[in-house]
Short mmCIF file of C-alpha atoms in Angstrom, two decimals:
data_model
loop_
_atom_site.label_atom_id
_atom_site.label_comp_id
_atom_site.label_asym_id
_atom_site.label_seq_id
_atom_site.Cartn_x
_atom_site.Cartn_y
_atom_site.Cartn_z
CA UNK A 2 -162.22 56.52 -100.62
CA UNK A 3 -166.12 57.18 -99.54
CA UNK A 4 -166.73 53.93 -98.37
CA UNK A 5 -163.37 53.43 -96.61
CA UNK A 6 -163.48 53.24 -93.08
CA UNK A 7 -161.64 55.94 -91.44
CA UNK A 8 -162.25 59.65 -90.37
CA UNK A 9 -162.03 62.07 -93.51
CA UNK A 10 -160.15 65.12 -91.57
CA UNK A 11 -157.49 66.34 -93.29
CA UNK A 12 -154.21 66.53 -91.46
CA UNK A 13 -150.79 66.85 -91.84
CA UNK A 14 -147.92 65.19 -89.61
CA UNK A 15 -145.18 68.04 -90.41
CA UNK A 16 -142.14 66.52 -88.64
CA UNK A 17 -142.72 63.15 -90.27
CA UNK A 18 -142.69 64.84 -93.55
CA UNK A 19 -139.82 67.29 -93.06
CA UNK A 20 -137.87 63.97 -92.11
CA UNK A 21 -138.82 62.28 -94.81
CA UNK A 22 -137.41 65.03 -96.91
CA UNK A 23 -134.14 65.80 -95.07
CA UNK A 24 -133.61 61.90 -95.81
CA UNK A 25 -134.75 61.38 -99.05
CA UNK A 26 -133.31 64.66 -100.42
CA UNK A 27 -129.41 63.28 -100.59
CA UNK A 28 -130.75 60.13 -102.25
CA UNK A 29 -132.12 61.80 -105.19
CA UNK A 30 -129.10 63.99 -105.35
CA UNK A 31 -126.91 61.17 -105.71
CA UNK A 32 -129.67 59.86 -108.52
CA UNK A 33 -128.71 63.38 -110.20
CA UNK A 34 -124.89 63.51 -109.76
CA UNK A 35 -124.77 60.27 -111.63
CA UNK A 36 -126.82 61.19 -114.40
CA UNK A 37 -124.73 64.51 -114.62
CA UNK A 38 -121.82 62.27 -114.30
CA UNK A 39 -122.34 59.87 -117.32
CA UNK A 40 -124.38 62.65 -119.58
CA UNK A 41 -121.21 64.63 -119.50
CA UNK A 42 -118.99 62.15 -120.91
CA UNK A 43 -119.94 62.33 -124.30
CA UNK A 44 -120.60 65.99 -125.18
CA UNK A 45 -116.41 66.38 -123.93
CA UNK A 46 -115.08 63.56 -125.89
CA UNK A 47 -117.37 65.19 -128.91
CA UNK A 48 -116.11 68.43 -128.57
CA UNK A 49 -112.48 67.43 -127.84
CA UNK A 50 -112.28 64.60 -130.48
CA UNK A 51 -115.09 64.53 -132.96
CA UNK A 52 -118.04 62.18 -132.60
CA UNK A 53 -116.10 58.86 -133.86
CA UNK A 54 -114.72 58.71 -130.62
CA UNK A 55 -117.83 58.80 -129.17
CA UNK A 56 -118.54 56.17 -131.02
CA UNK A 57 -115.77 54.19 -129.71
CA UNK A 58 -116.42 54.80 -126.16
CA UNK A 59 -120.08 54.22 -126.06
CA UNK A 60 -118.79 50.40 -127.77
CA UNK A 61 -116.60 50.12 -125.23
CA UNK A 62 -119.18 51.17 -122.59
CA UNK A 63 -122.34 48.66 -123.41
CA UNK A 64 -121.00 45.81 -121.77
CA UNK A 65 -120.16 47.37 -118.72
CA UNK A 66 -123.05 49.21 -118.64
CA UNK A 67 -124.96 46.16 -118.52
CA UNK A 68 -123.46 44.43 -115.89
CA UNK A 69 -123.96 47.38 -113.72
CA UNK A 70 -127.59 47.31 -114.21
CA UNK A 71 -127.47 43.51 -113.80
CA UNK A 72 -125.50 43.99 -110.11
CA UNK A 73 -128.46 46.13 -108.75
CA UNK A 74 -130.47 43.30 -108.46
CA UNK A 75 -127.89 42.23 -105.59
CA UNK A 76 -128.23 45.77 -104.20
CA UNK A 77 -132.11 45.80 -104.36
CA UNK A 78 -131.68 42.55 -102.06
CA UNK A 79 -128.71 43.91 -99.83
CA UNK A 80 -129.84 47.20 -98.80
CA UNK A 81 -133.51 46.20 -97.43
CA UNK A 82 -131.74 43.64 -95.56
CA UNK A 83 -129.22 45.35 -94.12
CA UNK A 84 -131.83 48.17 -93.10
CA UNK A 85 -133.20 46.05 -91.03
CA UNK A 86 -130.45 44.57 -89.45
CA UNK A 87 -129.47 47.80 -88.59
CA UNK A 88 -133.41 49.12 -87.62
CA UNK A 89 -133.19 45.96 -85.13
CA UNK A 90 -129.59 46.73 -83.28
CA UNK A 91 -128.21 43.63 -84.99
CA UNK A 92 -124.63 45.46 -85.67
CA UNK A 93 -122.55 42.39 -86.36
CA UNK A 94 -125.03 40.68 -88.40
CA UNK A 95 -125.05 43.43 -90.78
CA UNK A 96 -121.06 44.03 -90.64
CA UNK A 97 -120.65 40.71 -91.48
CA UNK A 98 -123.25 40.56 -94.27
CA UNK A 99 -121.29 43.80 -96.01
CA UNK A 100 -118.39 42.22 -95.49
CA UNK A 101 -119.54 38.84 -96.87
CA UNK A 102 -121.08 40.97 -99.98
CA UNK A 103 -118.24 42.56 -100.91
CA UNK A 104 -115.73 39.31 -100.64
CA UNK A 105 -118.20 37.82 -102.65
CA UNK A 106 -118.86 40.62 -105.39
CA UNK A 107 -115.38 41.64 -105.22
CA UNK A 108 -114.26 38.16 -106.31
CA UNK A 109 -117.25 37.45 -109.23
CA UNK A 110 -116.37 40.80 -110.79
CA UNK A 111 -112.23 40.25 -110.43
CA UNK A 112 -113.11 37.18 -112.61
CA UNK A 113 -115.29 39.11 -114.94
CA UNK A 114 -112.91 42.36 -115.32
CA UNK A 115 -109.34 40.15 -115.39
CA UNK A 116 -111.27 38.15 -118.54
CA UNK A 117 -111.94 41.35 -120.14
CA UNK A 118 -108.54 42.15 -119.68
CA UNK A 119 -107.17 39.02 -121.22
CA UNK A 120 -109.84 38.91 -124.37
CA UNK A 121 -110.73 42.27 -124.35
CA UNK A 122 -109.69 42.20 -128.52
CA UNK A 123 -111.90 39.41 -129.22
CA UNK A 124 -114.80 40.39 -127.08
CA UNK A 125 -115.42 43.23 -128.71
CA UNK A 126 -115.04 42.22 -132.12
CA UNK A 127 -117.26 39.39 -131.74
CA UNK A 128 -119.98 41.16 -129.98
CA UNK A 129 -119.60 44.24 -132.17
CA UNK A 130 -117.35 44.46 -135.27
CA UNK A 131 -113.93 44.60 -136.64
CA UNK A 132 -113.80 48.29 -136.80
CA UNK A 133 -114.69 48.98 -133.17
CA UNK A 134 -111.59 46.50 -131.98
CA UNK A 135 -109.29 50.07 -130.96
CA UNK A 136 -112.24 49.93 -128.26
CA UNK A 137 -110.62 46.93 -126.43
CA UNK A 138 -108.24 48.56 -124.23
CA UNK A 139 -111.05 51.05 -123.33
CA UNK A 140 -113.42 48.33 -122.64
CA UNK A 141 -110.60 46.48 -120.38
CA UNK A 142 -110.06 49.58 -117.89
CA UNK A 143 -113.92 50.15 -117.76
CA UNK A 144 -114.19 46.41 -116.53
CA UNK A 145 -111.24 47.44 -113.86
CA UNK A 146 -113.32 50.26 -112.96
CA UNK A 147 -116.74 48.28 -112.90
CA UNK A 148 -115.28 46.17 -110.23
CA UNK A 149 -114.27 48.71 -107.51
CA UNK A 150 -117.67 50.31 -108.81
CA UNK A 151 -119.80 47.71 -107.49
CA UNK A 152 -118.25 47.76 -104.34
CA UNK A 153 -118.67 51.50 -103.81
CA UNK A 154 -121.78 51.15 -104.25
CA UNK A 155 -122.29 48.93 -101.92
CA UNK A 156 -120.79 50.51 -99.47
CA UNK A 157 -122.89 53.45 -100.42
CA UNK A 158 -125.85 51.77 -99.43
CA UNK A 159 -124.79 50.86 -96.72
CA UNK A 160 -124.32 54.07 -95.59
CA UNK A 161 -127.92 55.26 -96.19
CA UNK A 162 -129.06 51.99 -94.56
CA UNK A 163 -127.84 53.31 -91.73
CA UNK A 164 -129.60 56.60 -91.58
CA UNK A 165 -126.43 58.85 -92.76
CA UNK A 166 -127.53 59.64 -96.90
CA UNK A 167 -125.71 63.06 -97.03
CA UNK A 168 -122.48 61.20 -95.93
CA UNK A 169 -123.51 58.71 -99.11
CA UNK A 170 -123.81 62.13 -100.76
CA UNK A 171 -120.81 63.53 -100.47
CA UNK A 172 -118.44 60.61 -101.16
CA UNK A 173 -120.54 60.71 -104.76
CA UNK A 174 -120.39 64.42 -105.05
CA UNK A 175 -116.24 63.74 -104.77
CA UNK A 176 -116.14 61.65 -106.72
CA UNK A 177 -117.76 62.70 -109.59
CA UNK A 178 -116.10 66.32 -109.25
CA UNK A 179 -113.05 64.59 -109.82
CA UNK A 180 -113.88 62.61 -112.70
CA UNK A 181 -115.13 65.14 -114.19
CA UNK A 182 -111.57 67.38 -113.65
CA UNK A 183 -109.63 64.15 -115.29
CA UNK A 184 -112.07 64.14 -117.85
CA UNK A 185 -111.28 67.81 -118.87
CA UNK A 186 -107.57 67.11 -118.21
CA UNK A 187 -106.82 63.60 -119.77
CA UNK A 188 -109.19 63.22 -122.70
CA UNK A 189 -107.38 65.89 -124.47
CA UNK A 190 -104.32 64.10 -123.92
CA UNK A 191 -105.38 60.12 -123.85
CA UNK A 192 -108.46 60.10 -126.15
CA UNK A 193 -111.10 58.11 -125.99
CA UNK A 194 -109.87 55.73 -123.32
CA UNK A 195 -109.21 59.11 -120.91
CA UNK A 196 -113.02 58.72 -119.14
CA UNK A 197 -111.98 55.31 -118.18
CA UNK A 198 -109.04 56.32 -116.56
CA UNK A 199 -111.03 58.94 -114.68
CA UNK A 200 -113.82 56.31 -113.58
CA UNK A 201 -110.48 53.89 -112.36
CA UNK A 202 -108.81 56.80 -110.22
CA UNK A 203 -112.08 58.54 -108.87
CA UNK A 204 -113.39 55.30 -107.43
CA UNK A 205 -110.01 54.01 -106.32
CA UNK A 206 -109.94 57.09 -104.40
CA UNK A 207 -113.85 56.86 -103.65
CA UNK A 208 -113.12 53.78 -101.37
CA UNK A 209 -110.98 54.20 -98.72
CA UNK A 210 -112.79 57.78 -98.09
CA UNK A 211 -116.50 55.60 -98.09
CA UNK A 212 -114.35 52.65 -95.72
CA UNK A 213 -113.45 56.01 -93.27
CA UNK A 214 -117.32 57.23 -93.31
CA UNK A 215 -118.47 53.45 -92.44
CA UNK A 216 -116.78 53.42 -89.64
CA UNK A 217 -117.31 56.81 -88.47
CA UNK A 218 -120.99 55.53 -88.72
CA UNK A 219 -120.33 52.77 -86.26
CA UNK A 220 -119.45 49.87 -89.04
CA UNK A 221 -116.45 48.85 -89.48
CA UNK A 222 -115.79 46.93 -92.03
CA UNK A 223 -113.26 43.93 -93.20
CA UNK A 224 -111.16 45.23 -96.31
CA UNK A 225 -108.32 42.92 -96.58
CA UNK A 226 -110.24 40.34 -98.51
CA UNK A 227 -111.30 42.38 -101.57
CA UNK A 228 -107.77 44.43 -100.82
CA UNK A 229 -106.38 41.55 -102.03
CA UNK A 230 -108.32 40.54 -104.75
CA UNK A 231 -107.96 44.08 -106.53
CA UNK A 232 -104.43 43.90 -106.09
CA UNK A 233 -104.17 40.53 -107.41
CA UNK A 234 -106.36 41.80 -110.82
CA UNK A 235 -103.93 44.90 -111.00
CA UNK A 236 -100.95 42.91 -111.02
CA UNK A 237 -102.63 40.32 -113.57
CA UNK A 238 -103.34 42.92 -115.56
CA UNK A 239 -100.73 44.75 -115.38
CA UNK A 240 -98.43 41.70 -116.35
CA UNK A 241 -100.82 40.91 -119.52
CA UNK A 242 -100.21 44.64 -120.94
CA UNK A 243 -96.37 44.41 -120.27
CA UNK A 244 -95.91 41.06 -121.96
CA UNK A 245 -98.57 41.27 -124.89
CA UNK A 246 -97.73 42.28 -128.14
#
């Protein structure tokens, strides 16, 4: 620091820093609402069921889990990208990159969830054990959920790529009010599978209210493609649980 070559005067650029704070602020908000979110999970099912169906759920929750974590290395690529697309004026370069990502994510994690639909049994027995297999079903709806996850997400980024975080921010703080709410409501009455029932609805509802805020921030986005994947997975899966034993 001595030796560097620059003036030594303290100062302080106030307006740069109070914008840096008005921006950053509804970023780690959303980092909080999320860990509120998923830390809440398991002290209700505990106190509504007993800790064996905690158990259960956090079985049923590993895999998806991980392939969450594994889909932010997509995000860690998309949303510097698209930040600059968007810094540079370049509007339909970064529609059509959001819209390209979320065909393309859309259609990788239709594939992954509508597997885990059809061997959701023996996935979990072989990764686990025997005596977590009344996990399956669970596991199957979180996979459902996973997909229209990702592609919240995405569209959450998005939104704080292009300088609007607190809309970001209030699409997650609706969403996880109303998980939570189902949570309190349904566990009681579904069990351990209720929190993936909640995490199905909430986002399903999350997405067309995030689609609204895009293009109320001057992006409008292409849904028809993954519109029709998810309703092509629903309808598979819906046909596997009406025909299977």
């Amino acid at each position: 620091y001595i030796v560097m070559p620059f003036s030594k005067t303290l100062s302080m650029n106030w307006q740069l820093l109070r914008g840096m704070l008005r921006f950053g602020l509804p970023i780690q908000l959303n980092n909080f609402l999320w860990f509120a979110s998923t830390s809440s999970q398991s002290p209700l099912l505990s106190i509504f069921l007993g800790p064996s169906a905690v158990a259960f759920y956090e079985v049923a929750l590993r895999i998806p889990n991980a392939l969450l974590r594994l889909s932010q290395a997509y995000s860690a690529v998309f949303f510097p990208t698209i930040t600059g697309l968007l810094a540079e004026r370049k509007g339909i370069q970064a529609r059509k990159l959001l819209e390209r990502s979320l065909s393309l994510t859309s259609f990788l994690m239709t594939l992954v969830a509508l597997t885990s639909v059809l061997f959701n049994h023996e996935i979990v027995t072989l990764l686990f054990s025997e005596k977590y297999s009344a996990s399956g079903p669970t596991f199957a709806f979180l996979m459902i959920a996973l997909h229209m996850t990702v592609l919240v997400t995405l569209m959450g980024y998005s939104l704080t790529a292009a300088g609007y975080p607190s809309r970001s921010l209030g699409v997650n703080a609706i969403r996880e009010a109303m998980m939570f709410l189902l949570n309190l409501l349904l566990i009681p009455i579904s069990g351990f599978i209720a929190p993936a029932y909640s995490k199905i609805i909430s986002f399903y509802i999350a997405n067309p209210i995030s689609v609204w805020l895009l293009r109320k921030s001057s992006i409008r986005v292409n849904v028809a493609p993954y519109v029709k994947q998810t309703i092509l997975l629903l309808i598979a899966a819906g046909v596997f649980w009406l025909v299977h034993p």
